[in-house]
Amino acid sequence: MLEQDFAVDSATNLPNMFGLIETETKKIASFEGTAVLFDLVGLCRVNEELGISIGDHCILAAARSLEDSLPDSHSRCYRLG
């Protein structure tokens, strides 16, 4: 259980960087696909002006939106930072 907790982001329940490394390194040699990285521009300002809990809600909303837009069961979404 502890290993699973370590690999999952507690705010979004998405696999985090450690989850990415744990599950995807086995596939690296035969990887075919696309990796997309993005930044929530303005999140730092939201945290500073409205509070971290509001920033966390923004992160969660973005995570759910991304997860809902994944094209198939082979697609993955991770939180790295």
PDB file of N, CA and C in Angstrom:
ATOM      1  N   MET A   1       0.819  -1.194   0.000  1.00  0.00           N
ATOM      2  CA  MET A   1       0.000   0.000   0.000  1.00  0.00           C
ATOM      3  C   MET A   1       0.860   1.254   0.000  1.00  0.00           C
ATOM      4  N   LEU A   2       1.926   1.269   0.789  1.00  0.00           N
ATOM      5  CA  LEU A   2       2.802   2.430   0.860  1.00  0.00           C
ATOM      6  C   LEU A   2       3.427   2.722  -0.495  1.00  0.00           C
ATOM      7  N   GLU A   3       3.845   1.678  -1.217  1.00  0.00           N
ATOM      8  CA  GLU A   3       4.437   1.873  -2.536  1.00  0.00           C
ATOM      9  C   GLU A   3       3.431   2.511  -3.482  1.00  0.00           C
ATOM     10  N   GLN A   4       2.175   2.087  -3.420  1.00  0.00           N
ATOM     11  CA  GLN A   4       1.138   2.668  -4.260  1.00  0.00           C
ATOM     12  C   GLN A   4       0.899   4.128  -3.872  1.00  0.00           C
ATOM     13  N   ASP A   5       0.853   4.438  -2.585  1.00  0.00           N
ATOM     14  CA  ASP A   5       0.668   5.810  -2.125  1.00  0.00           C
ATOM     15  C   ASP A   5       1.791   6.708  -2.617  1.00  0.00           C
ATOM     16  N   PHE A   6       2.995   6.180  -2.669  1.00  0.00           N
ATOM     17  CA  PHE A   6       4.160   6.937  -3.100  1.00  0.00           C
ATOM     18  C   PHE A   6       4.075   7.290  -4.579  1.00  0.00           C
ATOM     19  N   ALA A   7       3.378   6.477  -5.361  1.00  0.00           N
ATOM     20  CA  ALA A   7       3.316   6.649  -6.806  1.00  0.00           C
ATOM     21  C   ALA A   7       2.054   7.372  -7.268  1.00  0.00           C
ATOM     22  N   VAL A   8       1.229   7.848  -6.330  1.00  0.00           N
ATOM     23  CA  VAL A   8      -0.030   8.499  -6.681  1.00  0.00           C
ATOM     24  C   VAL A   8      -0.091   9.876  -6.035  1.00  0.00           C
ATOM     25  N   ASP A   9      -0.473  10.874  -6.834  1.00  0.00           N
ATOM     26  CA  ASP A   9      -0.645  12.232  -6.333  1.00  0.00           C
ATOM     27  C   ASP A   9      -1.903  12.287  -5.472  1.00  0.00           C
ATOM     28  N   SER A  10      -1.771  12.716  -4.235  1.00  0.00           N
ATOM     29  CA  SER A  10      -2.904  12.691  -3.303  1.00  0.00           C
ATOM     30  C   SER A  10      -3.995  13.701  -3.661  1.00  0.00           C
ATOM     31  N   ALA A  11      -3.646  14.786  -4.335  1.00  0.00           N
ATOM     32  CA  ALA A  11      -4.644  15.807  -4.661  1.00  0.00           C
ATOM     33  C   ALA A  11      -5.546  15.388  -5.821  1.00  0.00           C
ATOM     34  N   THR A  12      -4.974  14.712  -6.828  1.00  0.00           N
ATOM     35  CA  THR A  12      -5.732  14.374  -8.033  1.00  0.00           C
ATOM     36  C   THR A  12      -6.015  12.892  -8.170  1.00  0.00           C
ATOM     37  N   ASN A  13      -5.341  12.072  -7.377  1.00  0.00           N
ATOM     38  CA  ASN A  13      -5.414  10.616  -7.462  1.00  0.00           C
ATOM     39  C   ASN A  13      -4.876  10.096  -8.793  1.00  0.00           C
ATOM     40  N   LEU A  14      -4.068  10.921  -9.485  1.00  0.00           N
ATOM     41  CA  LEU A  14      -3.392  10.491 -10.708  1.00  0.00           C
ATOM     42  C   LEU A  14      -2.026   9.942 -10.338  1.00  0.00           C
ATOM     43  N   PRO A  15      -1.501   9.038 -11.154  1.00  0.00           N
ATOM     44  CA  PRO A  15      -0.119   8.636 -10.921  1.00  0.00           C
ATOM     45  C   PRO A  15       0.776   9.870 -11.026  1.00  0.00           C
ATOM     46  N   ASN A  16       1.803   9.952 -10.204  1.00  0.00           N
ATOM     47  CA  ASN A  16       2.729  11.081 -10.239  1.00  0.00           C
ATOM     48  C   ASN A  16       4.002  10.679 -10.980  1.00  0.00           C
ATOM     49  N   MET A  17       5.059  11.468 -10.835  1.00  0.00           N
ATOM     50  CA  MET A  17       6.306  11.174 -11.530  1.00  0.00           C
ATOM     51  C   MET A  17       6.811   9.778 -11.183  1.00  0.00           C
ATOM     52  N   PHE A  18       6.696   9.392  -9.924  1.00  0.00           N
ATOM     53  CA  PHE A  18       7.161   8.068  -9.515  1.00  0.00           C
ATOM     54  C   PHE A  18       6.294   6.977 -10.134  1.00  0.00           C
ATOM     55  N   GLY A  19       5.002   7.246 -10.270  1.00  0.00           N
ATOM     56  CA  GLY A  19       4.110   6.308 -10.945  1.00  0.00           C
ATOM     57  C   GLY A  19       4.459   6.167 -12.412  1.00  0.00           C
ATOM     58  N   LEU A  20       4.800   7.293 -13.029  1.00  0.00           N
ATOM     59  CA  LEU A  20       5.228   7.275 -14.425  1.00  0.00           C
ATOM     60  C   LEU A  20       6.462   6.408 -14.584  1.00  0.00           C
ATOM     61  N   ILE A  21       7.451   6.654 -13.757  1.00  0.00           N
ATOM     62  CA  ILE A  21       8.696   5.887 -13.836  1.00  0.00           C
ATOM     63  C   ILE A  21       8.424   4.409 -13.588  1.00  0.00           C
ATOM     64  N   GLU A  22       7.646   4.121 -12.566  1.00  0.00           N
ATOM     65  CA  GLU A  22       7.366   2.734 -12.181  1.00  0.00           C
ATOM     66  C   GLU A  22       6.654   1.958 -13.285  1.00  0.00           C
ATOM     67  N   THR A  23       5.624   2.555 -13.878  1.00  0.00           N
ATOM     68  CA  THR A  23       4.811   1.812 -14.837  1.00  0.00           C
ATOM     69  C   THR A  23       5.296   1.900 -16.273  1.00  0.00           C
ATOM     70  N   GLU A  24       5.932   3.002 -16.620  1.00  0.00           N
ATOM     71  CA  GLU A  24       6.259   3.213 -18.023  1.00  0.00           C
ATOM     72  C   GLU A  24       7.680   2.836 -18.423  1.00  0.00           C
ATOM     73  N   THR A  25       8.597   2.738 -17.496  1.00  0.00           N
ATOM     74  CA  THR A  25       9.966   2.398 -17.882  1.00  0.00           C
ATOM     75  C   THR A  25      10.045   1.013 -18.503  1.00  0.00           C
ATOM     76  N   LYS A  26       9.127   0.151 -18.166  1.00  0.00           N
ATOM     77  CA  LYS A  26       9.099  -1.184 -18.760  1.00  0.00           C
ATOM     78  C   LYS A  26       8.763  -1.122 -20.245  1.00  0.00           C
ATOM     79  N   LYS A  27       8.099  -0.056 -20.666  1.00  0.00           N
ATOM     80  CA  LYS A  27       7.667   0.078 -22.053  1.00  0.00           C
ATOM     81  C   LYS A  27       8.607   0.932 -22.904  1.00  0.00           C
ATOM     82  N   ILE A  28       9.576   1.578 -22.289  1.00  0.00           N
ATOM     83  CA  ILE A  28      10.409   2.561 -22.983  1.00  0.00           C
ATOM     84  C   ILE A  28      11.046   2.001 -24.250  1.00  0.00           C
ATOM     85  N   ALA A  29      11.578   0.809 -24.191  1.00  0.00           N
ATOM     86  CA  ALA A  29      12.288   0.241 -25.338  1.00  0.00           C
ATOM     87  C   ALA A  29      11.389   0.119 -26.559  1.00  0.00           C
ATOM     88  N   SER A  30      10.129  -0.141 -26.375  1.00  0.00           N
ATOM     89  CA  SER A  30       9.225  -0.320 -27.514  1.00  0.00           C
ATOM     90  C   SER A  30       8.162   0.779 -27.582  1.00  0.00           C
ATOM     91  N   PHE A  31       8.439   1.919 -26.979  1.00  0.00           N
ATOM     92  CA  PHE A  31       7.459   2.994 -26.892  1.00  0.00           C
ATOM     93  C   PHE A  31       7.133   3.576 -28.259  1.00  0.00           C
ATOM     94  N   GLU A  32       5.856   3.650 -28.543  1.00  0.00           N
ATOM     95  CA  GLU A  32       5.361   4.355 -29.720  1.00  0.00           C
ATOM     96  C   GLU A  32       4.231   5.250 -29.242  1.00  0.00           C
ATOM     97  N   GLY A  33       4.360   6.517 -29.464  1.00  0.00           N
ATOM     98  CA  GLY A  33       3.313   7.424 -29.019  1.00  0.00           C
ATOM     99  C   GLY A  33       3.818   8.837 -28.892  1.00  0.00           C
ATOM    100  N   THR A  34       3.075   9.627 -28.174  1.00  0.00           N
ATOM    101  CA  THR A  34       3.379  11.035 -28.007  1.00  0.00           C
ATOM    102  C   THR A  34       3.306  11.394 -26.531  1.00  0.00           C
ATOM    103  N   ALA A  35       4.250  12.184 -26.103  1.00  0.00           N
ATOM    104  CA  ALA A  35       4.224  12.718 -24.740  1.00  0.00           C
ATOM    105  C   ALA A  35       3.916  14.205 -24.831  1.00  0.00           C
ATOM    106  N   VAL A  36       2.996  14.665 -24.026  1.00  0.00           N
ATOM    107  CA  VAL A  36       2.618  16.074 -24.001  1.00  0.00           C
ATOM    108  C   VAL A  36       2.806  16.583 -22.577  1.00  0.00           C
ATOM    109  N   LEU A  37       3.568  17.647 -22.434  1.00  0.00           N
ATOM    110  CA  LEU A  37       3.769  18.288 -21.135  1.00  0.00           C
ATOM    111  C   LEU A  37       3.131  19.668 -21.185  1.00  0.00           C
ATOM    112  N   PHE A  38       2.517  20.078 -20.104  1.00  0.00           N
ATOM    113  CA  PHE A  38       1.947  21.418 -20.072  1.00  0.00           C
ATOM    114  C   PHE A  38       2.071  21.991 -18.675  1.00  0.00           C
ATOM    115  N   ASP A  39       1.896  23.299 -18.612  1.00  0.00           N
ATOM    116  CA  ASP A  39       2.000  24.026 -17.354  1.00  0.00           C
ATOM    117  C   ASP A  39       0.699  24.796 -17.145  1.00  0.00           C
ATOM    118  N   LEU A  40       0.209  24.824 -15.936  1.00  0.00           N
ATOM    119  CA  LEU A  40      -0.965  25.634 -15.621  1.00  0.00           C
ATOM    120  C   LEU A  40      -0.482  27.059 -15.346  1.00  0.00           C
ATOM    121  N   VAL A  41      -0.406  27.848 -16.399  1.00  0.00           N
ATOM    122  CA  VAL A  41       0.081  29.219 -16.308  1.00  0.00           C
ATOM    123  C   VAL A  41      -0.837  30.009 -15.376  1.00  0.00           C
ATOM    124  N   GLY A  42      -0.244  30.699 -14.446  1.00  0.00           N
ATOM    125  CA  GLY A  42      -1.007  31.510 -13.512  1.00  0.00           C
ATOM    126  C   GLY A  42      -1.369  30.802 -12.222  1.00  0.00           C
ATOM    127  N   LEU A  43      -1.019  29.518 -12.105  1.00  0.00           N
ATOM    128  CA  LEU A  43      -1.370  28.778 -10.892  1.00  0.00           C
ATOM    129  C   LEU A  43      -0.691  29.373  -9.663  1.00  0.00           C
ATOM    130  N   CYS A  44       0.543  29.788  -9.801  1.00  0.00           N
ATOM    131  CA  CYS A  44       1.257  30.399  -8.672  1.00  0.00           C
ATOM    132  C   CYS A  44       0.507  31.650  -8.194  1.00  0.00           C
ATOM    133  N   ARG A  45       0.037  32.439  -9.136  1.00  0.00           N
ATOM    134  CA  ARG A  45      -0.705  33.653  -8.776  1.00  0.00           C
ATOM    135  C   ARG A  45      -2.031  33.307  -8.093  1.00  0.00           C
ATOM    136  N   VAL A  46      -2.709  32.280  -8.601  1.00  0.00           N
ATOM    137  CA  VAL A  46      -3.953  31.825  -7.962  1.00  0.00           C
ATOM    138  C   VAL A  46      -3.667  31.428  -6.522  1.00  0.00           C
ATOM    139  N   ASN A  47      -2.606  30.637  -6.321  1.00  0.00           N
ATOM    140  CA  ASN A  47      -2.241  30.210  -4.965  1.00  0.00           C
ATOM    141  C   ASN A  47      -1.957  31.403  -4.058  1.00  0.00           C
ATOM    142  N   GLU A  48      -1.236  32.392  -4.585  1.00  0.00           N
ATOM    143  CA  GLU A  48      -0.860  33.553  -3.778  1.00  0.00           C
ATOM    144  C   GLU A  48      -2.055  34.445  -3.458  1.00  0.00           C
ATOM    145  N   GLU A  49      -2.933  34.653  -4.444  1.00  0.00           N
ATOM    146  CA  GLU A  49      -4.025  35.613  -4.269  1.00  0.00           C
ATOM    147  C   GLU A  49      -5.305  34.998  -3.709  1.00  0.00           C
ATOM    148  N   LEU A  50      -5.562  33.738  -4.038  1.00  0.00           N
ATOM    149  CA  LEU A  50      -6.824  33.117  -3.629  1.00  0.00           C
ATOM    150  C   LEU A  50      -6.639  31.973  -2.640  1.00  0.00           C
ATOM    151  N   GLY A  51      -5.407  31.530  -2.488  1.00  0.00           N
ATOM    152  CA  GLY A  51      -5.119  30.453  -1.548  1.00  0.00           C
ATOM    153  C   GLY A  51      -4.835  29.126  -2.231  1.00  0.00           C
ATOM    154  N   ILE A  52      -4.070  28.319  -1.537  1.00  0.00           N
ATOM    155  CA  ILE A  52      -3.636  27.035  -2.089  1.00  0.00           C
ATOM    156  C   ILE A  52      -4.816  26.098  -2.327  1.00  0.00           C
ATOM    157  N   SER A  53      -5.832  26.162  -1.494  1.00  0.00           N
ATOM    158  CA  SER A  53      -6.976  25.256  -1.694  1.00  0.00           C
ATOM    159  C   SER A  53      -7.686  25.546  -3.018  1.00  0.00           C
ATOM    160  N   ILE A  54      -7.764  26.818  -3.406  1.00  0.00           N
ATOM    161  CA  ILE A  54      -8.356  27.168  -4.705  1.00  0.00           C
ATOM    162  C   ILE A  54      -7.436  26.681  -5.823  1.00  0.00           C
ATOM    163  N   GLY A  55      -6.123  26.854  -5.644  1.00  0.00           N
ATOM    164  CA  GLY A  55      -5.166  26.336  -6.621  1.00  0.00           C
ATOM    165  C   GLY A  55      -5.290  24.834  -6.780  1.00  0.00           C
ATOM    166  N   ASP A  56      -5.483  24.138  -5.667  1.00  0.00           N
ATOM    167  CA  ASP A  56      -5.666  22.681  -5.719  1.00  0.00           C
ATOM    168  C   ASP A  56      -6.924  22.312  -6.503  1.00  0.00           C
ATOM    169  N   HIS A  57      -7.987  23.095  -6.334  1.00  0.00           N
ATOM    170  CA  HIS A  57      -9.210  22.848  -7.108  1.00  0.00           C
ATOM    171  C   HIS A  57      -8.959  23.054  -8.603  1.00  0.00           C
ATOM    172  N   CYS A  58      -8.140  24.042  -8.952  1.00  0.00           N
ATOM    173  CA  CYS A  58      -7.791  24.271 -10.356  1.00  0.00           C
ATOM    174  C   CYS A  58      -7.016  23.084 -10.918  1.00  0.00           C
ATOM    175  N   ILE A  59      -6.065  22.582 -10.142  1.00  0.00           N
ATOM    176  CA  ILE A  59      -5.285  21.419 -10.568  1.00  0.00           C
ATOM    177  C   ILE A  59      -6.204  20.220 -10.768  1.00  0.00           C
ATOM    178  N   LEU A  60      -7.096  19.990  -9.834  1.00  0.00           N
ATOM    179  CA  LEU A  60      -8.014  18.860  -9.922  1.00  0.00           C
ATOM    180  C   LEU A  60      -8.933  18.992 -11.136  1.00  0.00           C
ATOM    181  N   ALA A  61      -9.435  20.192 -11.393  1.00  0.00           N
ATOM    182  CA  ALA A  61     -10.304  20.413 -12.554  1.00  0.00           C
ATOM    183  C   ALA A  61      -9.544  20.150 -13.852  1.00  0.00           C
ATOM    184  N   ALA A  62      -8.299  20.614 -13.929  1.00  0.00           N
ATOM    185  CA  ALA A  62      -7.482  20.366 -15.118  1.00  0.00           C
ATOM    186  C   ALA A  62      -7.212  18.875 -15.283  1.00  0.00           C
ATOM    187  N   ALA A  63      -6.915  18.194 -14.180  1.00  0.00           N
ATOM    188  CA  ALA A  63      -6.638  16.753 -14.233  1.00  0.00           C
ATOM    189  C   ALA A  63      -7.860  15.985 -14.727  1.00  0.00           C
ATOM    190  N   ARG A  64      -9.024  16.307 -14.199  1.00  0.00           N
ATOM    191  CA  ARG A  64     -10.248  15.606 -14.617  1.00  0.00           C
ATOM    192  C   ARG A  64     -10.561  15.884 -16.084  1.00  0.00           C
ATOM    193  N   SER A  65     -10.372  17.114 -16.515  1.00  0.00           N
ATOM    194  CA  SER A  65     -10.620  17.473 -17.904  1.00  0.00           C
ATOM    195  C   SER A  65      -9.690  16.701 -18.839  1.00  0.00           C
ATOM    196  N   LEU A  66      -8.416  16.629 -18.465  1.00  0.00           N
ATOM    197  CA  LEU A  66      -7.464  15.869 -19.279  1.00  0.00           C
ATOM    198  C   LEU A  66      -7.812  14.390 -19.309  1.00  0.00           C
ATOM    199  N   GLU A  67      -8.095  13.829 -18.148  1.00  0.00           N
ATOM    200  CA  GLU A  67      -8.449  12.406 -18.086  1.00  0.00           C
ATOM    201  C   GLU A  67      -9.678  12.104 -18.935  1.00  0.00           C
ATOM    202  N   ASP A  68     -10.672  12.971 -18.867  1.00  0.00           N
ATOM    203  CA  ASP A  68     -11.907  12.763 -19.628  1.00  0.00           C
ATOM    204  C   ASP A  68     -11.693  12.883 -21.131  1.00  0.00           C
ATOM    205  N   SER A  69     -10.631  13.572 -21.547  1.00  0.00           N
ATOM    206  CA  SER A  69     -10.392  13.770 -22.976  1.00  0.00           C
ATOM    207  C   SER A  69      -9.442  12.740 -23.583  1.00  0.00           C
ATOM    208  N   LEU A  70      -8.937  11.814 -22.774  1.00  0.00           N
ATOM    209  CA  LEU A  70      -8.036  10.795 -23.310  1.00  0.00           C
ATOM    210  C   LEU A  70      -8.788   9.921 -24.307  1.00  0.00           C
ATOM    211  N   PRO A  71      -8.143   9.622 -25.453  1.00  0.00           N
ATOM    212  CA  PRO A  71      -8.858   8.933 -26.525  1.00  0.00           C
ATOM    213  C   PRO A  71      -9.173   7.460 -26.270  1.00  0.00           C
ATOM    214  N   ASP A  72      -8.374   6.765 -25.471  1.00  0.00           N
ATOM    215  CA  ASP A  72      -8.618   5.336 -25.281  1.00  0.00           C
ATOM    216  C   ASP A  72      -7.988   4.840 -23.984  1.00  0.00           C
ATOM    217  N   SER A  73      -8.196   3.577 -23.712  1.00  0.00           N
ATOM    218  CA  SER A  73      -7.712   3.004 -22.452  1.00  0.00           C
ATOM    219  C   SER A  73      -6.199   2.866 -22.401  1.00  0.00           C
ATOM    220  N   HIS A  74      -5.522   3.028 -23.529  1.00  0.00           N
ATOM    221  CA  HIS A  74      -4.061   2.932 -23.546  1.00  0.00           C
ATOM    222  C   HIS A  74      -3.399   4.275 -23.252  1.00  0.00           C
ATOM    223  N   SER A  75      -4.175   5.345 -23.233  1.00  0.00           N
ATOM    224  CA  SER A  75      -3.647   6.677 -22.947  1.00  0.00           C
ATOM    225  C   SER A  75      -3.492   6.844 -21.443  1.00  0.00           C
ATOM    226  N   ARG A  76      -2.481   7.625 -21.043  1.00  0.00           N
ATOM    227  CA  ARG A  76      -2.217   7.831 -19.624  1.00  0.00           C
ATOM    228  C   ARG A  76      -2.027   9.317 -19.346  1.00  0.00           C
ATOM    229  N   CYS A  77      -2.378   9.711 -18.145  1.00  0.00           N
ATOM    230  CA  CYS A  77      -2.206  11.081 -17.687  1.00  0.00           C
ATOM    231  C   CYS A  77      -1.465  11.029 -16.357  1.00  0.00           C
ATOM    232  N   TYR A  78      -0.406  11.822 -16.216  1.00  0.00           N
ATOM    233  CA  TYR A  78       0.395  11.848 -14.994  1.00  0.00           C
ATOM    234  C   TYR A  78       0.557  13.280 -14.513  1.00  0.00           C
ATOM    235  N   ARG A  79       0.701  13.451 -13.225  1.00  0.00           N
ATOM    236  CA  ARG A  79       1.056  14.758 -12.658  1.00  0.00           C
ATOM    237  C   ARG A  79       2.513  14.687 -12.229  1.00  0.00           C
ATOM    238  N   LEU A  80       3.332  15.570 -12.787  1.00  0.00           N
ATOM    239  CA  LEU A  80       4.767  15.528 -12.522  1.00  0.00           C
ATOM    240  C   LEU A  80       5.240  16.586 -11.558  1.00  0.00           C
ATOM    241  N   GLY A  81       4.468  17.596 -11.281  1.00  0.00           N
ATOM    242  CA  GLY A  81       4.984  18.644 -10.419  1.00  0.00           C
ATOM    243  C   GLY A  81       3.966  19.206  -9.485  1.00  0.00           C
TER     244      GLY A  81
END
